[in-house]
C-alpha cells in the first residue's frame, strides 16, 4: 500500500492502552464525525501494526496506528467550537484531578454530536483541551439537563470510574421542579423502562413491564401550592429515567417537552420557564487512583433560581 506524505503513524502510549480504535481516532482527528471514522476503518484506511482492524478493536502499548489524511467536506465536518462555547466550557470546570474532571454542563448542549447535532460537549472539549490525548465521558446527561458531568482523562481512570458506576459507588443527586404536590410519603418510584423510537426516529422511553428494571429515590425539598421542588437520586441509570418516573407518578417535570402534561406545560409558561427544570446538583465518586471520596456540587443555574424565586413570591 503506497503511503501519501500526509499519512501519520502514531504509537500508542500508556495512557491510551485499552482504548477503542474509534475513540483513539476521534481524539487525534479533530473535526472528524463518528460516521467518517467508521467509514475509513471499514475501508481499511486505518491500520494497527499494518493490519486491518475494527472500530471496537482495543489498542495495546506500543501499537502503531496508521492515520490517513483527513479531508472533510463542509457538510460532514464537525463544527469548529465557537469562541463563546470555548469560553463557556473553559469556565465550567468545577474540579479537576490528575486523570478526571467534572464539568458544569450547560442546558441545551448535547454530550455527543450526531443526529443533526454538529458538535457536542465531548467534541468541543477535545478542541478546547488540546493538551489532553485522552478524554472520554464516564456517564451522560440529557441535552436539556444541566450540572455535574464526569469525564476521564486516561483509560485506567475511565475503567475505574465505570466500575464505580456499575457497582453503585457513585452517587448522583438531581434537583427537579415537578407539577403538583409530590406526596411526602412517596420516596421511591420503581417501574421498568423500555426504549423505543417514534416514526421520525426520535428516541423515547416508556414504562413497560417488559422493560429494564429502574428505580429512583425522590425526596421533597420544598413544597408549593401547585409545584414541588424534589431531590431525585437514580438508583439505576436508564435513559430519561427521572423524567419518565416522575411523569409515571403523576408529577411530570416542568419544562419537559417529551414527557410533560398540559398542566405542566401551563405551569411552565406561567412561571416563565423556557428549559427543562432538571439539574445534576451534586456528584460523589471514589477518586480513581486513591479511592478517596470526592464530592462536587454545581450551583443551580440563574434561570432556574429565578423560577424558584417567582414561585416563592406567588405563595
PDB file of N, CA and C in Angstrom, residues 142-215:
ATOM      1  N   UNK A 142     -28.880  14.218  29.811  1.00  0.00           N
ATOM      2  CA  UNK A 142     -29.734  14.611  28.695  1.00  0.00           C
ATOM      3  C   UNK A 142     -29.307  15.977  28.188  1.00  0.00           C
ATOM      4  N   UNK A 143     -29.600  16.236  26.939  1.00  0.00           N
ATOM      5  CA  UNK A 143     -29.207  17.509  26.316  1.00  0.00           C
ATOM      6  C   UNK A 143     -29.702  18.714  27.121  1.00  0.00           C
ATOM      7  N   UNK A 144     -30.934  18.658  27.628  1.00  0.00           N
ATOM      8  CA  UNK A 144     -31.523  19.813  28.307  1.00  0.00           C
ATOM      9  C   UNK A 144     -31.263  19.827  29.812  1.00  0.00           C
ATOM     10  N   UNK A 145     -30.540  18.833  30.321  1.00  0.00           N
ATOM     11  CA  UNK A 145     -30.185  18.788  31.740  1.00  0.00           C
ATOM     12  C   UNK A 145     -28.857  19.506  31.952  1.00  0.00           C
ATOM     13  N   UNK A 146     -28.761  20.258  33.025  1.00  0.00           N
ATOM     14  CA  UNK A 146     -27.516  20.939  33.370  1.00  0.00           C
ATOM     15  C   UNK A 146     -26.871  20.251  34.568  1.00  0.00           C
ATOM     16  N   UNK A 147     -25.622  20.655  34.877  1.00  0.00           N
ATOM     17  CA  UNK A 147     -24.992  20.185  36.107  1.00  0.00           C
ATOM     18  C   UNK A 147     -23.798  19.277  35.940  1.00  0.00           C
ATOM     19  N   UNK A 148     -23.491  18.560  37.006  1.00  0.00           N
ATOM     20  CA  UNK A 148     -22.248  17.782  37.126  1.00  0.00           C
ATOM     21  C   UNK A 148     -22.132  16.671  36.089  1.00  0.00           C
ATOM     22  N   UNK A 149     -21.061  16.716  35.316  1.00  0.00           N
ATOM     23  CA  UNK A 149     -20.767  15.692  34.316  1.00  0.00           C
ATOM     24  C   UNK A 149     -19.308  15.295  34.470  1.00  0.00           C
ATOM     25  N   UNK A 150     -19.069  14.003  34.656  1.00  0.00           N
ATOM     26  CA  UNK A 150     -17.724  13.484  34.920  1.00  0.00           C
ATOM     27  C   UNK A 150     -17.077  12.938  33.658  1.00  0.00           C
ATOM     28  N   UNK A 151     -15.810  13.308  33.447  1.00  0.00           N
ATOM     29  CA  UNK A 151     -15.034  12.824  32.308  1.00  0.00           C
ATOM     30  C   UNK A 151     -13.707  12.259  32.799  1.00  0.00           C
ATOM     31  N   UNK A 152     -13.197  11.272  32.072  1.00  0.00           N
ATOM     32  CA  UNK A 152     -11.909  10.658  32.405  1.00  0.00           C
ATOM     33  C   UNK A 152     -10.836  11.152  31.445  1.00  0.00           C
ATOM     34  N   UNK A 153      -9.633  11.375  31.985  1.00  0.00           N
ATOM     35  CA  UNK A 153      -8.517  11.863  31.178  1.00  0.00           C
ATOM     36  C   UNK A 153      -7.498  10.765  30.873  1.00  0.00           C
ATOM     37  N   UNK A 154      -7.810   9.530  31.272  1.00  0.00           N
ATOM     38  CA  UNK A 154      -6.940   8.398  30.942  1.00  0.00           C
ATOM     39  C   UNK A 154      -7.785   7.137  30.884  1.00  0.00           C
ATOM     40  N   UNK A 155      -7.292   6.147  30.156  1.00  0.00           N
ATOM     41  CA  UNK A 155      -8.016   4.879  30.042  1.00  0.00           C
ATOM     42  C   UNK A 155      -8.162   4.175  31.390  1.00  0.00           C
ATOM     43  N   UNK A 156      -7.105   4.068  32.211  1.00  0.00           N
ATOM     44  CA  UNK A 156      -7.262   3.425  33.522  1.00  0.00           C
ATOM     45  C   UNK A 156      -8.303   4.131  34.392  1.00  0.00           C
ATOM     46  N   UNK A 157      -8.339   5.458  34.334  1.00  0.00           N
ATOM     47  CA  UNK A 157      -9.324   6.199  35.122  1.00  0.00           C
ATOM     48  C   UNK A 157     -10.731   5.919  34.621  1.00  0.00           C
ATOM     49  N   UNK A 158     -10.903   5.829  33.303  1.00  0.00           N
ATOM     50  CA  UNK A 158     -12.215   5.528  32.732  1.00  0.00           C
ATOM     51  C   UNK A 158     -12.709   4.169  33.201  1.00  0.00           C
ATOM     52  N   UNK A 159     -11.830   3.177  33.175  1.00  0.00           N
ATOM     53  CA  UNK A 159     -12.208   1.831  33.613  1.00  0.00           C
ATOM     54  C   UNK A 159     -12.573   1.823  35.089  1.00  0.00           C
ATOM     55  N   UNK A 160     -11.777   2.520  35.915  1.00  0.00           N
ATOM     56  CA  UNK A 160     -12.041   2.560  37.355  1.00  0.00           C
ATOM     57  C   UNK A 160     -13.357   3.266  37.650  1.00  0.00           C
ATOM     58  N   UNK A 161     -13.618   4.363  36.978  1.00  0.00           N
ATOM     59  CA  UNK A 161     -14.843   5.118  37.216  1.00  0.00           C
ATOM     60  C   UNK A 161     -16.070   4.390  36.687  1.00  0.00           C
ATOM     61  N   UNK A 162     -15.921   3.715  35.557  1.00  0.00           N
ATOM     62  CA  UNK A 162     -17.026   2.901  35.041  1.00  0.00           C
ATOM     63  C   UNK A 162     -17.364   1.767  36.010  1.00  0.00           C
ATOM     64  N   UNK A 163     -16.322   1.186  36.619  1.00  0.00           N
ATOM     65  CA  UNK A 163     -16.549   0.125  37.610  1.00  0.00           C
ATOM     66  C   UNK A 163     -17.273   0.688  38.829  1.00  0.00           C
ATOM     67  N   UNK A 164     -16.896   1.875  39.263  1.00  0.00           N
ATOM     68  CA  UNK A 164     -17.566   2.517  40.397  1.00  0.00           C
ATOM     69  C   UNK A 164     -19.031   2.771  40.087  1.00  0.00           C
ATOM     70  N   UNK A 165     -19.302   3.186  38.857  1.00  0.00           N
ATOM     71  CA  UNK A 165     -20.674   3.441  38.425  1.00  0.00           C
ATOM     72  C   UNK A 165     -21.484   2.147  38.417  1.00  0.00           C
ATOM     73  N   UNK A 166     -20.887   1.096  37.873  1.00  0.00           N
ATOM     74  CA  UNK A 166     -21.568  -0.195  37.787  1.00  0.00           C
ATOM     75  C   UNK A 166     -21.820  -0.790  39.166  1.00  0.00           C
ATOM     76  N   UNK A 167     -20.883  -0.586  40.084  1.00  0.00           N
ATOM     77  CA  UNK A 167     -21.012  -1.141  41.442  1.00  0.00           C
ATOM     78  C   UNK A 167     -21.766  -0.202  42.387  1.00  0.00           C
ATOM     79  N   UNK A 168     -22.341   0.857  41.820  1.00  0.00           N
ATOM     80  CA  UNK A 168     -23.156   1.821  42.570  1.00  0.00           C
ATOM     81  C   UNK A 168     -22.383   2.478  43.711  1.00  0.00           C
ATOM     82  N   UNK A 169     -21.128   2.807  43.417  1.00  0.00           N
ATOM     83  CA  UNK A 169     -20.303   3.559  44.365  1.00  0.00           C
ATOM     84  C   UNK A 169     -20.271   5.039  43.998  1.00  0.00           C
ATOM     85  N   UNK A 170     -21.098   5.408  43.039  1.00  0.00           N
ATOM     86  CA  UNK A 170     -21.176   6.784  42.581  1.00  0.00           C
ATOM     87  C   UNK A 170     -22.578   7.304  42.871  1.00  0.00           C
ATOM     88  N   UNK A 171     -22.673   8.414  43.589  1.00  0.00           N
ATOM     89  CA  UNK A 171     -23.970   8.988  43.938  1.00  0.00           C
ATOM     90  C   UNK A 171     -24.208  10.253  43.118  1.00  0.00           C
ATOM     91  N   UNK A 172     -25.382  10.315  42.482  1.00  0.00           N
ATOM     92  CA  UNK A 172     -25.758  11.483  41.691  1.00  0.00           C
ATOM     93  C   UNK A 172     -27.070  12.032  42.221  1.00  0.00           C
ATOM     94  N   UNK A 173     -27.065  13.299  42.620  1.00  0.00           N
ATOM     95  CA  UNK A 173     -28.250  13.951  43.152  1.00  0.00           C
ATOM     96  C   UNK A 173     -28.709  15.041  42.177  1.00  0.00           C
ATOM     97  N   UNK A 174     -29.993  14.999  41.846  1.00  0.00           N
ATOM     98  CA  UNK A 174     -30.576  15.972  40.925  1.00  0.00           C
ATOM     99  C   UNK A 174     -31.631  16.808  41.646  1.00  0.00           C
ATOM    100  N   UNK A 175     -31.830  18.031  41.174  1.00  0.00           N
ATOM    101  CA  UNK A 175     -32.941  18.861  41.612  1.00  0.00           C
ATOM    102  C   UNK A 175     -33.906  19.007  40.440  1.00  0.00           C
ATOM    103  N   UNK A 176     -35.200  18.815  40.730  1.00  0.00           N
ATOM    104  CA  UNK A 176     -36.220  18.909  39.692  1.00  0.00           C
ATOM    105  C   UNK A 176     -37.451  19.612  40.252  1.00  0.00           C
ATOM    106  N   UNK A 177     -38.089  20.397  39.414  1.00  0.00           N
ATOM    107  CA  UNK A 177     -39.356  21.025  39.784  1.00  0.00           C
ATOM    108  C   UNK A 177     -40.457  20.282  39.043  1.00  0.00           C
ATOM    109  N   UNK A 178     -41.393  19.721  39.806  1.00  0.00           N
ATOM    110  CA  UNK A 178     -42.436  18.889  39.212  1.00  0.00           C
ATOM    111  C   UNK A 178     -43.804  19.524  39.411  1.00  0.00           C
ATOM    112  N   UNK A 179     -44.736  19.131  38.564  1.00  0.00           N
ATOM    113  CA  UNK A 179     -46.105  19.636  38.661  1.00  0.00           C
ATOM    114  C   UNK A 179     -46.828  18.963  39.830  1.00  0.00           C
ATOM    115  N   UNK A 180     -47.638  19.742  40.542  1.00  0.00           N
ATOM    116  CA  UNK A 180     -48.451  19.195  41.618  1.00  0.00           C
ATOM    117  C   UNK A 180     -47.712  19.065  42.936  1.00  0.00           C
ATOM    118  N   UNK A 181     -48.411  18.554  43.929  1.00  0.00           N
ATOM    119  CA  UNK A 181     -47.851  18.354  45.270  1.00  0.00           C
ATOM    120  C   UNK A 181     -47.361  16.912  45.393  1.00  0.00           C
ATOM    121  N   UNK A 182     -46.050  16.751  45.355  1.00  0.00           N
ATOM    122  CA  UNK A 182     -45.471  15.397  45.495  1.00  0.00           C
ATOM    123  C   UNK A 182     -45.747  14.907  46.922  1.00  0.00           C
ATOM    124  N   UNK A 183     -46.342  13.727  47.071  1.00  0.00           N
ATOM    125  CA  UNK A 183     -46.658  13.222  48.420  1.00  0.00           C
ATOM    126  C   UNK A 183     -45.390  12.897  49.202  1.00  0.00           C
ATOM    127  N   UNK A 184     -45.283  13.431  50.399  1.00  0.00           N
ATOM    128  CA  UNK A 184     -44.083  13.240  51.221  1.00  0.00           C
ATOM    129  C   UNK A 184     -43.820  11.769  51.498  1.00  0.00           C
ATOM    130  N   UNK A 185     -44.863  10.977  51.515  1.00  0.00           N
ATOM    131  CA  UNK A 185     -44.702   9.556  51.853  1.00  0.00           C
ATOM    132  C   UNK A 185     -44.140   8.736  50.683  1.00  0.00           C
ATOM    133  N   UNK A 186     -44.181   9.286  49.477  1.00  0.00           N
ATOM    134  CA  UNK A 186     -43.696   8.529  48.323  1.00  0.00           C
ATOM    135  C   UNK A 186     -42.231   8.863  48.090  1.00  0.00           C
ATOM    136  N   UNK A 187     -41.346   7.961  48.539  1.00  0.00           N
ATOM    137  CA  UNK A 187     -39.919   8.247  48.418  1.00  0.00           C
ATOM    138  C   UNK A 187     -39.222   7.452  47.322  1.00  0.00           C
ATOM    139  N   UNK A 188     -39.888   6.461  46.749  1.00  0.00           N
ATOM    140  CA  UNK A 188     -39.296   5.690  45.653  1.00  0.00           C
ATOM    141  C   UNK A 188     -40.317   5.485  44.543  1.00  0.00           C
ATOM    142  N   UNK A 189     -39.820   5.473  43.305  1.00  0.00           N
ATOM    143  CA  UNK A 189     -40.625   5.048  42.164  1.00  0.00           C
ATOM    144  C   UNK A 189     -39.871   3.905  41.503  1.00  0.00           C
ATOM    145  N   UNK A 190     -40.526   2.762  41.411  1.00  0.00           N
ATOM    146  CA  UNK A 190     -39.943   1.595  40.748  1.00  0.00           C
ATOM    147  C   UNK A 190     -40.841   1.221  39.575  1.00  0.00           C
ATOM    148  N   UNK A 191     -40.336   1.333  38.383  1.00  0.00           N
ATOM    149  CA  UNK A 191     -41.111   0.997  37.189  1.00  0.00           C
ATOM    150  C   UNK A 191     -40.135   0.648  36.069  1.00  0.00           C
ATOM    151  N   UNK A 192     -40.348  -0.481  35.451  1.00  0.00           N
ATOM    152  CA  UNK A 192     -39.467  -0.914  34.360  1.00  0.00           C
ATOM    153  C   UNK A 192     -39.595   0.032  33.158  1.00  0.00           C
ATOM    154  N   UNK A 193     -38.473   0.288  32.499  1.00  0.00           N
ATOM    155  CA  UNK A 193     -38.445   1.239  31.398  1.00  0.00           C
ATOM    156  C   UNK A 193     -37.981   0.589  30.105  1.00  0.00           C
ATOM    157  N   UNK A 194     -38.631   0.987  29.012  1.00  0.00           N
ATOM    158  CA  UNK A 194     -38.322   0.440  27.690  1.00  0.00           C
ATOM    159  C   UNK A 194     -38.057   1.574  26.720  1.00  0.00           C
ATOM    160  N   UNK A 195     -36.978   1.487  25.970  1.00  0.00           N
ATOM    161  CA  UNK A 195     -36.644   2.497  24.967  1.00  0.00           C
ATOM    162  C   UNK A 195     -37.302   2.138  23.644  1.00  0.00           C
ATOM    163  N   UNK A 196     -37.770   3.171  22.928  1.00  0.00           N
ATOM    164  CA  UNK A 196     -38.369   2.956  21.614  1.00  0.00           C
ATOM    165  C   UNK A 196     -38.160   4.204  20.777  1.00  0.00           C
ATOM    166  N   UNK A 197     -38.489   4.124  19.506  1.00  0.00           N
ATOM    167  CA  UNK A 197     -38.341   5.264  18.602  1.00  0.00           C
ATOM    168  C   UNK A 197     -39.686   5.634  18.000  1.00  0.00           C
ATOM    169  N   UNK A 198     -39.914   6.942  17.869  1.00  0.00           N
ATOM    170  CA  UNK A 198     -41.094   7.433  17.166  1.00  0.00           C
ATOM    171  C   UNK A 198     -40.883   7.265  15.664  1.00  0.00           C
ATOM    172  N   UNK A 199     -41.928   7.515  14.897  1.00  0.00           N
ATOM    173  CA  UNK A 199     -41.840   7.350  13.445  1.00  0.00           C
ATOM    174  C   UNK A 199     -40.765   8.249  12.834  1.00  0.00           C
ATOM    175  N   UNK A 200     -40.510   9.399  13.465  1.00  0.00           N
ATOM    176  CA  UNK A 200     -39.497  10.323  12.937  1.00  0.00           C
ATOM    177  C   UNK A 200     -38.085  10.002  13.421  1.00  0.00           C
ATOM    178  N   UNK A 201     -37.943   8.891  14.151  1.00  0.00           N
ATOM    179  CA  UNK A 201     -36.633   8.458  14.625  1.00  0.00           C
ATOM    180  C   UNK A 201     -36.242   9.003  15.982  1.00  0.00           C
ATOM    181  N   UNK A 202     -37.101   9.832  16.585  1.00  0.00           N
ATOM    182  CA  UNK A 202     -36.788  10.400  17.895  1.00  0.00           C
ATOM    183  C   UNK A 202     -36.846   9.322  18.973  1.00  0.00           C
ATOM    184  N   UNK A 203     -35.856   9.342  19.859  1.00  0.00           N
ATOM    185  CA  UNK A 203     -35.770   8.332  20.911  1.00  0.00           C
ATOM    186  C   UNK A 203     -36.655   8.723  22.087  1.00  0.00           C
ATOM    187  N   UNK A 204     -37.424   7.757  22.572  1.00  0.00           N
ATOM    188  CA  UNK A 204     -38.280   7.969  23.739  1.00  0.00           C
ATOM    189  C   UNK A 204     -38.170   6.767  24.679  1.00  0.00           C
ATOM    190  N   UNK A 205     -38.715   6.937  25.873  1.00  0.00           N
ATOM    191  CA  UNK A 205     -38.720   5.871  26.884  1.00  0.00           C
ATOM    192  C   UNK A 205     -40.121   5.807  27.477  1.00  0.00           C
ATOM    193  N   UNK A 206     -40.587   4.595  27.771  1.00  0.00           N
ATOM    194  CA  UNK A 206     -41.912   4.422  28.369  1.00  0.00           C
ATOM    195  C   UNK A 206     -41.850   3.361  29.453  1.00  0.00           C
ATOM    196  N   UNK A 207     -42.802   3.432  30.357  1.00  0.00           N
ATOM    197  CA  UNK A 207     -42.941   2.387  31.376  1.00  0.00           C
ATOM    198  C   UNK A 207     -43.538   1.165  30.708  1.00  0.00           C
ATOM    199  N   UNK A 208     -42.868   0.034  30.890  1.00  0.00           N
ATOM    200  CA  UNK A 208     -43.303  -1.207  30.243  1.00  0.00           C
ATOM    201  C   UNK A 208     -42.856  -2.377  31.113  1.00  0.00           C
ATOM    202  N   UNK A 209     -43.770  -3.299  31.382  1.00  0.00           N
ATOM    203  CA  UNK A 209     -43.450  -4.447  32.235  1.00  0.00           C
ATOM    204  C   UNK A 209     -42.333  -5.300  31.650  1.00  0.00           C
ATOM    205  N   UNK A 210     -42.130  -5.209  30.328  1.00  0.00           N
ATOM    206  CA  UNK A 210     -41.070  -5.994  29.677  1.00  0.00           C
ATOM    207  C   UNK A 210     -39.752  -5.224  29.604  1.00  0.00           C
ATOM    208  N   UNK A 211     -39.733  -4.004  30.133  1.00  0.00           N
ATOM    209  CA  UNK A 211     -38.528  -3.180  30.067  1.00  0.00           C
ATOM    210  C   UNK A 211     -37.499  -3.543  31.118  1.00  0.00           C
ATOM    211  N   UNK A 212     -36.484  -2.690  31.247  1.00  0.00           N
ATOM    212  CA  UNK A 212     -35.403  -2.929  32.200  1.00  0.00           C
ATOM    213  C   UNK A 212     -35.761  -2.361  33.575  1.00  0.00           C
ATOM    214  N   UNK A 213     -35.288  -3.033  34.605  1.00  0.00           N
ATOM    215  CA  UNK A 213     -35.541  -2.586  35.975  1.00  0.00           C
ATOM    216  C   UNK A 213     -35.004  -1.169  36.163  1.00  0.00           C
ATOM    217  N   UNK A 214     -35.812  -0.314  36.780  1.00  0.00           N
ATOM    218  CA  UNK A 214     -35.399   1.065  37.036  1.00  0.00           C
ATOM    219  C   UNK A 214     -36.007   1.529  38.353  1.00  0.00           C
ATOM    220  N   UNK A 215     -35.212   2.257  39.137  1.00  0.00           N
ATOM    221  CA  UNK A 215     -35.652   2.695  40.466  1.00  0.00           C
ATOM    222  C   UNK A 215     -35.046   4.060  40.757  1.00  0.00           C
TER     223      UNK A 215
END
